JSON list of C-alpha atoms in Angstrom, two decimals:
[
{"chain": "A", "resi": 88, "resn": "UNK", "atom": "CA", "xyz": [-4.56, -7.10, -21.56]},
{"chain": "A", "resi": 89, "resn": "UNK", "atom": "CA", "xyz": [-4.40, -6.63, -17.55]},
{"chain": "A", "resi": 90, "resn": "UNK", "atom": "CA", "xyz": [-1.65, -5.97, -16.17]},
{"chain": "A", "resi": 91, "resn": "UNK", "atom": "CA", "xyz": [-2.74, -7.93, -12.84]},
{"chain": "A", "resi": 92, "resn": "UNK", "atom": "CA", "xyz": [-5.28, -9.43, -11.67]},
{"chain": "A", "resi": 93, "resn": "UNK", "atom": "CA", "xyz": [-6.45, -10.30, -8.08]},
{"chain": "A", "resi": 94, "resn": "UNK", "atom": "CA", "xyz": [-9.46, -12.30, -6.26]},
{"chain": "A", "resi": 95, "resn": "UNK", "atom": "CA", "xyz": [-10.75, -10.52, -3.30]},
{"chain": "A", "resi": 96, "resn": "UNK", "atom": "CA", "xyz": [-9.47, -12.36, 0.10]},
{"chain": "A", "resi": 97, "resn": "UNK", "atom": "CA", "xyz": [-12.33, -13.11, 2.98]},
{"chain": "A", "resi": 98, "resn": "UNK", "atom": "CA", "xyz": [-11.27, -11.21, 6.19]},
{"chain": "A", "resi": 99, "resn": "UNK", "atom": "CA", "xyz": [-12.82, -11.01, 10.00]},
{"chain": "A", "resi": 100, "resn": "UNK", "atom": "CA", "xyz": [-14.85, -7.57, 10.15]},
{"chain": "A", "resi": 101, "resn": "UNK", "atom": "CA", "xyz": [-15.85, -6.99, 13.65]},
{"chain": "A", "resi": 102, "resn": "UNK", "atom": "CA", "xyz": [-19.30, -4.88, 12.01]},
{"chain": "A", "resi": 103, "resn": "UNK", "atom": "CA", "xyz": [-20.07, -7.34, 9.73]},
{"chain": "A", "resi": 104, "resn": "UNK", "atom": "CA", "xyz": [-18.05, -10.85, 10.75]},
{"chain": "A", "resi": 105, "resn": "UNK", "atom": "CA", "xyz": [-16.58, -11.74, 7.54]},
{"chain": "A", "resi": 106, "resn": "UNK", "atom": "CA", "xyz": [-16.33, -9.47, 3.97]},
{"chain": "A", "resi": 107, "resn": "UNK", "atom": "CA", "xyz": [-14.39, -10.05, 0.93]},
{"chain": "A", "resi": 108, "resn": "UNK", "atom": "CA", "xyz": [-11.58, -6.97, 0.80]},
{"chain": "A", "resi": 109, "resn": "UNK", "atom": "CA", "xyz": [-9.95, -5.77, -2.48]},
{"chain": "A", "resi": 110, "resn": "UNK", "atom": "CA", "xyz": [-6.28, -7.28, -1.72]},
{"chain": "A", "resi": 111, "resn": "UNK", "atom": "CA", "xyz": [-3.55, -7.36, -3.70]},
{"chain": "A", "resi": 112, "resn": "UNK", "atom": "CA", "xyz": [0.04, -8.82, -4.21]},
{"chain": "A", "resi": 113, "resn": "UNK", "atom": "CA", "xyz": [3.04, -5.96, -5.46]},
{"chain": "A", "resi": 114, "resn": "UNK", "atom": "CA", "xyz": [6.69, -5.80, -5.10]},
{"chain": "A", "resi": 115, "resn": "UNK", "atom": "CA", "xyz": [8.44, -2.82, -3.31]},
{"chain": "A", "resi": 116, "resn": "UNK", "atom": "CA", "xyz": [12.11, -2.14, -3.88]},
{"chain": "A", "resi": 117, "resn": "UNK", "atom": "CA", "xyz": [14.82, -1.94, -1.04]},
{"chain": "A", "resi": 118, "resn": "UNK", "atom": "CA", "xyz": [17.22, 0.54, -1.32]},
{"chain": "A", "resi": 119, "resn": "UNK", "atom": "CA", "xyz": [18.78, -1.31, 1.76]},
{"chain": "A", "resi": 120, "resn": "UNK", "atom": "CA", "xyz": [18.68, -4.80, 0.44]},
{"chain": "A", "resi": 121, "resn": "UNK", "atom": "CA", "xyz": [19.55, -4.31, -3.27]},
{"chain": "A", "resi": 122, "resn": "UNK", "atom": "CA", "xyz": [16.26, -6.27, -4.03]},
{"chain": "A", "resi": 123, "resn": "UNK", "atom": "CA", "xyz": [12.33, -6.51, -4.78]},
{"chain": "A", "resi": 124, "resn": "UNK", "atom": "CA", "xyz": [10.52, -7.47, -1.44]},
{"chain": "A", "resi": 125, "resn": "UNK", "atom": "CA", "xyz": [7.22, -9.11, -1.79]},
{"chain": "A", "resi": 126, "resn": "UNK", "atom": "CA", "xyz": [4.08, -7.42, 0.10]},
{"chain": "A", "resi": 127, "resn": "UNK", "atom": "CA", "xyz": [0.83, -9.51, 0.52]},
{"chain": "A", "resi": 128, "resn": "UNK", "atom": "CA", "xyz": [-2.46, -8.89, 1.41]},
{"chain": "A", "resi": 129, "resn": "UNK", "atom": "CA", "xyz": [-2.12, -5.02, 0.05]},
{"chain": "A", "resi": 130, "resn": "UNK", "atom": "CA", "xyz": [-5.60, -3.27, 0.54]},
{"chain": "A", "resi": 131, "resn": "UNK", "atom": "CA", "xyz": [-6.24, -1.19, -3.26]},
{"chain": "A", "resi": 132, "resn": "UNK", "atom": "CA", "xyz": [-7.89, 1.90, -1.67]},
{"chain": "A", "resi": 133, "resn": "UNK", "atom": "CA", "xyz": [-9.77, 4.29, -3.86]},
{"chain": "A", "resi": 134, "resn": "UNK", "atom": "CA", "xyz": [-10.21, 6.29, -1.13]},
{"chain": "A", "resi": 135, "resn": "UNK", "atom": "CA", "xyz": [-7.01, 7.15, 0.39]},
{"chain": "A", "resi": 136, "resn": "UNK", "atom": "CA", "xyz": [-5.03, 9.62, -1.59]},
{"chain": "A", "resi": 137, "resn": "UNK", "atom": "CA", "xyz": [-1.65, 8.30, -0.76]},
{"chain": "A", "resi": 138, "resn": "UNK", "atom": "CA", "xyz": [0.06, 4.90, -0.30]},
{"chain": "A", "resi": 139, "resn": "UNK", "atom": "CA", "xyz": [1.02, 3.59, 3.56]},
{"chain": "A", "resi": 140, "resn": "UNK", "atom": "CA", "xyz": [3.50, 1.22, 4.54]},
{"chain": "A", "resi": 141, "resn": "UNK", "atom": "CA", "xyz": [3.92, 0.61, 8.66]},
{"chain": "A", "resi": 142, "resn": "UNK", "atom": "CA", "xyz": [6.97, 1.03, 10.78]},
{"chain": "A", "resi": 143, "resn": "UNK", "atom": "CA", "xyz": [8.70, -2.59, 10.19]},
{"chain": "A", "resi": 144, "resn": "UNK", "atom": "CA", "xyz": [8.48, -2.66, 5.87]},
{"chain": "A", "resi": 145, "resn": "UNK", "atom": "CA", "xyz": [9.50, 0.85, 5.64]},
{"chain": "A", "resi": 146, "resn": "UNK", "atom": "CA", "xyz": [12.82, -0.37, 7.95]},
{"chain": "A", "resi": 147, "resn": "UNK", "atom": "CA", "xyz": [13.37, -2.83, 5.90]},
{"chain": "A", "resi": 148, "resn": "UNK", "atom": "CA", "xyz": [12.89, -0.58, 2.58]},
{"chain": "A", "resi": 149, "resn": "UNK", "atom": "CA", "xyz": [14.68, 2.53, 3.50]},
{"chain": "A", "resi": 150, "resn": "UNK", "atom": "CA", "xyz": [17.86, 3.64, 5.38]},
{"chain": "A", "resi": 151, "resn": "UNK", "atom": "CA", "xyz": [16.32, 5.81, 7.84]},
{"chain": "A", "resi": 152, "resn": "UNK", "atom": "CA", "xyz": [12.72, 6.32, 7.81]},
{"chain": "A", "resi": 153, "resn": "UNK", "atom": "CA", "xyz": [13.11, 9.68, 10.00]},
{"chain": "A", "resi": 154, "resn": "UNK", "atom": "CA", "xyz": [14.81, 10.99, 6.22]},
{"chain": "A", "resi": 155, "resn": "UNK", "atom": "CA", "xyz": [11.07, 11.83, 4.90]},
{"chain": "A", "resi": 156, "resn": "UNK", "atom": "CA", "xyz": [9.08, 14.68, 5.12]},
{"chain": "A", "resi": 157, "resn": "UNK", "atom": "CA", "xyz": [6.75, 14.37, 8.44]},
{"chain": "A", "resi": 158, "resn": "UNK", "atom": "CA", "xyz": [3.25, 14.65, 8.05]},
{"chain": "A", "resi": 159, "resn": "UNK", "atom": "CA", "xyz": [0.00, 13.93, 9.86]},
{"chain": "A", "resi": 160, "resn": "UNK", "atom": "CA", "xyz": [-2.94, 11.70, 8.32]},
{"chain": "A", "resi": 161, "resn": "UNK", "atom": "CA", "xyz": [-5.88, 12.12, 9.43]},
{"chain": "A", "resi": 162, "resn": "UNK", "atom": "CA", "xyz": [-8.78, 9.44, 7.85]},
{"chain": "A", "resi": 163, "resn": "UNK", "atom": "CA", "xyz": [-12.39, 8.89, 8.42]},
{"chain": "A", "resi": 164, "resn": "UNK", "atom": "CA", "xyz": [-11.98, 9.45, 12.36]},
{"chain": "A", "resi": 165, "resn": "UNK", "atom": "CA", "xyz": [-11.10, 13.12, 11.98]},
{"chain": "A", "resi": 166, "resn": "UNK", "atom": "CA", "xyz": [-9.28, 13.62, 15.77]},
{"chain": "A", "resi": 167, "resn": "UNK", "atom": "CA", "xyz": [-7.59, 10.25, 15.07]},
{"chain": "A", "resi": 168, "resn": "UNK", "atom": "CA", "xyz": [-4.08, 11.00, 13.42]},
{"chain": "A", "resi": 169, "resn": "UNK", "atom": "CA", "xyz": [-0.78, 8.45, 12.72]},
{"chain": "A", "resi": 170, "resn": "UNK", "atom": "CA", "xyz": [2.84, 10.61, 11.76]},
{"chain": "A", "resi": 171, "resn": "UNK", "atom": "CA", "xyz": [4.24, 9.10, 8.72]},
{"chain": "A", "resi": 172, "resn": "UNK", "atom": "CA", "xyz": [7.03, 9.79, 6.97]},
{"chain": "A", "resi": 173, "resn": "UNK", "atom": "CA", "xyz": [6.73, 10.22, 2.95]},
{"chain": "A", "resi": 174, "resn": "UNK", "atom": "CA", "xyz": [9.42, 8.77, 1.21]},
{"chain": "A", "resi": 175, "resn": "UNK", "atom": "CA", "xyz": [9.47, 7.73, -2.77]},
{"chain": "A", "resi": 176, "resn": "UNK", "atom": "CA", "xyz": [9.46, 4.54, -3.40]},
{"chain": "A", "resi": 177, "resn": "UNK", "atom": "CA", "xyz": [9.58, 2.15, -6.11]},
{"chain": "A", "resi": 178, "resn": "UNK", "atom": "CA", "xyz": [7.07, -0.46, -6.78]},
{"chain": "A", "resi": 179, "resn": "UNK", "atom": "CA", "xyz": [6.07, -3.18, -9.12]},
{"chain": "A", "resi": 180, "resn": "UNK", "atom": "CA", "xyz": [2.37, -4.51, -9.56]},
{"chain": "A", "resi": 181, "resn": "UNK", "atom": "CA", "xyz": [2.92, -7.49, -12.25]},
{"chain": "A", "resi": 182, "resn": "UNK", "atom": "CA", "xyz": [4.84, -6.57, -14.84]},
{"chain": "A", "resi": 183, "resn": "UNK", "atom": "CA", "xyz": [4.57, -2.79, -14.16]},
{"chain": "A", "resi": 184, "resn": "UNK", "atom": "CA", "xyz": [7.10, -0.78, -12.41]},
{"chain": "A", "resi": 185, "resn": "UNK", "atom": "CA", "xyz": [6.34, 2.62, -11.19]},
{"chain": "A", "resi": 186, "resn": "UNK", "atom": "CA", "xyz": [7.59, 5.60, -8.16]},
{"chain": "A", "resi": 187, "resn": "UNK", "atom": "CA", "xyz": [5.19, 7.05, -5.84]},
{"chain": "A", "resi": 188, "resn": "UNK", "atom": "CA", "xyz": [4.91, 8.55, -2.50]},
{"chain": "A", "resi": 189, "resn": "UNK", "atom": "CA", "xyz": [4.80, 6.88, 0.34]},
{"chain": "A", "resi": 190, "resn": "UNK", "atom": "CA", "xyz": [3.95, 7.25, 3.95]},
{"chain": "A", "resi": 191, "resn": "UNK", "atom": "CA", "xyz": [6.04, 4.59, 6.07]},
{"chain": "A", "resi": 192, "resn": "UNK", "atom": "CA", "xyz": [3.86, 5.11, 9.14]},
{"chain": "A", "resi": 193, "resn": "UNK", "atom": "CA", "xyz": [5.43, 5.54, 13.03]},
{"chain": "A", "resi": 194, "resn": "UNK", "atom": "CA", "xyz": [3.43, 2.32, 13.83]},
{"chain": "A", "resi": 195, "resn": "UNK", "atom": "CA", "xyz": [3.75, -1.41, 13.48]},
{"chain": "A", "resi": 196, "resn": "UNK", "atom": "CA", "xyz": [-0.07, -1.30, 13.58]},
{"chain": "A", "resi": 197, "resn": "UNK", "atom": "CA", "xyz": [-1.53, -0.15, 10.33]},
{"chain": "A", "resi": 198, "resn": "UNK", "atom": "CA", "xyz": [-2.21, -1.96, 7.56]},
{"chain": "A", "resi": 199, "resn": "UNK", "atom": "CA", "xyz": [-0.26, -1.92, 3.91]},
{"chain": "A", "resi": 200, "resn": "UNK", "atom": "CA", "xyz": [-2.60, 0.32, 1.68]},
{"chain": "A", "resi": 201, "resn": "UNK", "atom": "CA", "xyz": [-1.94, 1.72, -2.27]},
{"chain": "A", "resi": 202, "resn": "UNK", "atom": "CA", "xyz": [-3.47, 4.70, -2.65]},
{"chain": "A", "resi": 203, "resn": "UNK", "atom": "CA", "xyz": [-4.80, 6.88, -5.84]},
{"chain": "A", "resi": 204, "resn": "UNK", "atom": "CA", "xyz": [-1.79, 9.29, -6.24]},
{"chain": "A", "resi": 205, "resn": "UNK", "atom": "CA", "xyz": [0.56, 7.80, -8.56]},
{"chain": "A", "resi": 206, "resn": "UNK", "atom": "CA", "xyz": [-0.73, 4.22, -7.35]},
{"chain": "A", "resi": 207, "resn": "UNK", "atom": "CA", "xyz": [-3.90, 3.19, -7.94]},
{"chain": "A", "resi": 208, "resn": "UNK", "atom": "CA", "xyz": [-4.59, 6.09, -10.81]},
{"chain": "A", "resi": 209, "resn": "UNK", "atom": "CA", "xyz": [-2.35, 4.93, -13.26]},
{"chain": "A", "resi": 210, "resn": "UNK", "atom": "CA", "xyz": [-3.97, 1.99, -13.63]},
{"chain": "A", "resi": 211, "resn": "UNK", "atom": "CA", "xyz": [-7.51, 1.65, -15.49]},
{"chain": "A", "resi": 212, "resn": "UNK", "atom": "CA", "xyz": [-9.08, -0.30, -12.18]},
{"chain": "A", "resi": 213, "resn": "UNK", "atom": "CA", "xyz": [-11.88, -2.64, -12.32]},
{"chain": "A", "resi": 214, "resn": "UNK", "atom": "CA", "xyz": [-13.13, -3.79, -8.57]},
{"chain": "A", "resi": 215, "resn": "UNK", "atom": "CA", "xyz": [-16.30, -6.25, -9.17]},
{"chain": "A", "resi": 216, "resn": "UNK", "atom": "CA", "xyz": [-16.78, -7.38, -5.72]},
{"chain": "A", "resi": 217, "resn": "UNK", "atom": "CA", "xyz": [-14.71, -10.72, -6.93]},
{"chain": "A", "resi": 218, "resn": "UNK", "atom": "CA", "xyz": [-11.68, -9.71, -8.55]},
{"chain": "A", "resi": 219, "resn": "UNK", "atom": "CA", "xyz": [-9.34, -6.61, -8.96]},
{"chain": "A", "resi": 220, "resn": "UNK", "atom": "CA", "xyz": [-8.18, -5.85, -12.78]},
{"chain": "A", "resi": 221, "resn": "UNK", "atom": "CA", "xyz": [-5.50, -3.45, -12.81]},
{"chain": "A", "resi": 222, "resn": "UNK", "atom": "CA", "xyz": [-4.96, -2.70, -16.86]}
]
């Protein structure tokens, strides 16, 4: 029985004009607010080994984002690099609740990603170009 389950959402692609990206819904926990804060729109990336959240969630999420361990990422555009902090956070995807790292990112302007490590890999994931099963 899945845990989740999630229809891909049509976006703008300025290659391709529109594409149908694996998005998902999950829950992160505030340690500031006490409570479960919903995140939309949530790309599932097999490709990115760790989770990213940008500036403005991870203030809302964490006391002082500056408290992680600073790191560089570097992705497909190898001289291209954001600073992130890594902080452990809790989230929930459906019923499932689980604690993985997380990068809360220096900028407003990157979008919210789960990642393999501890994310995306402890589900069995099924991406059919329609839906996302997450079992």
């Amino acid at each position: 029985m899945p845990s989740a389950e999630f229809d891909y959402k049509e976006q703008d692609s300025a290659i391709f004009g529109k594409v149908k990206r694996p998005l998902l819904e999950l829950d992160v926990y505030s340690e500031r607010e006490k409570a479960w804060l919903p995140l939309y729109k949530v790309l599932a990336d097999t490709g990115a080994d760790i989770s990213i959240l940008p500036r403005y969630i991870g203030k809302l999420v964490v006391a002082d984002i500056l408290e992680g361990r600073r790191i560089n990422i570097r992705g497909v555009v190898p001289h291209s690099k954001i600073v992130c902090y890594i902080h452990a956070l809790k989230l929930r995807v459906g019923s499932k609740e689980f604690t993985l790292p997380v990068a809360i990112a220096e900028s407003d302007n990157v979008p919210i990603v789960l990642g393999r490590v501890k994310g995306l890999d402890i589900f069995k994931c099924i991406f059919d170009g329609k839906k996302i099963v997450l079992e």
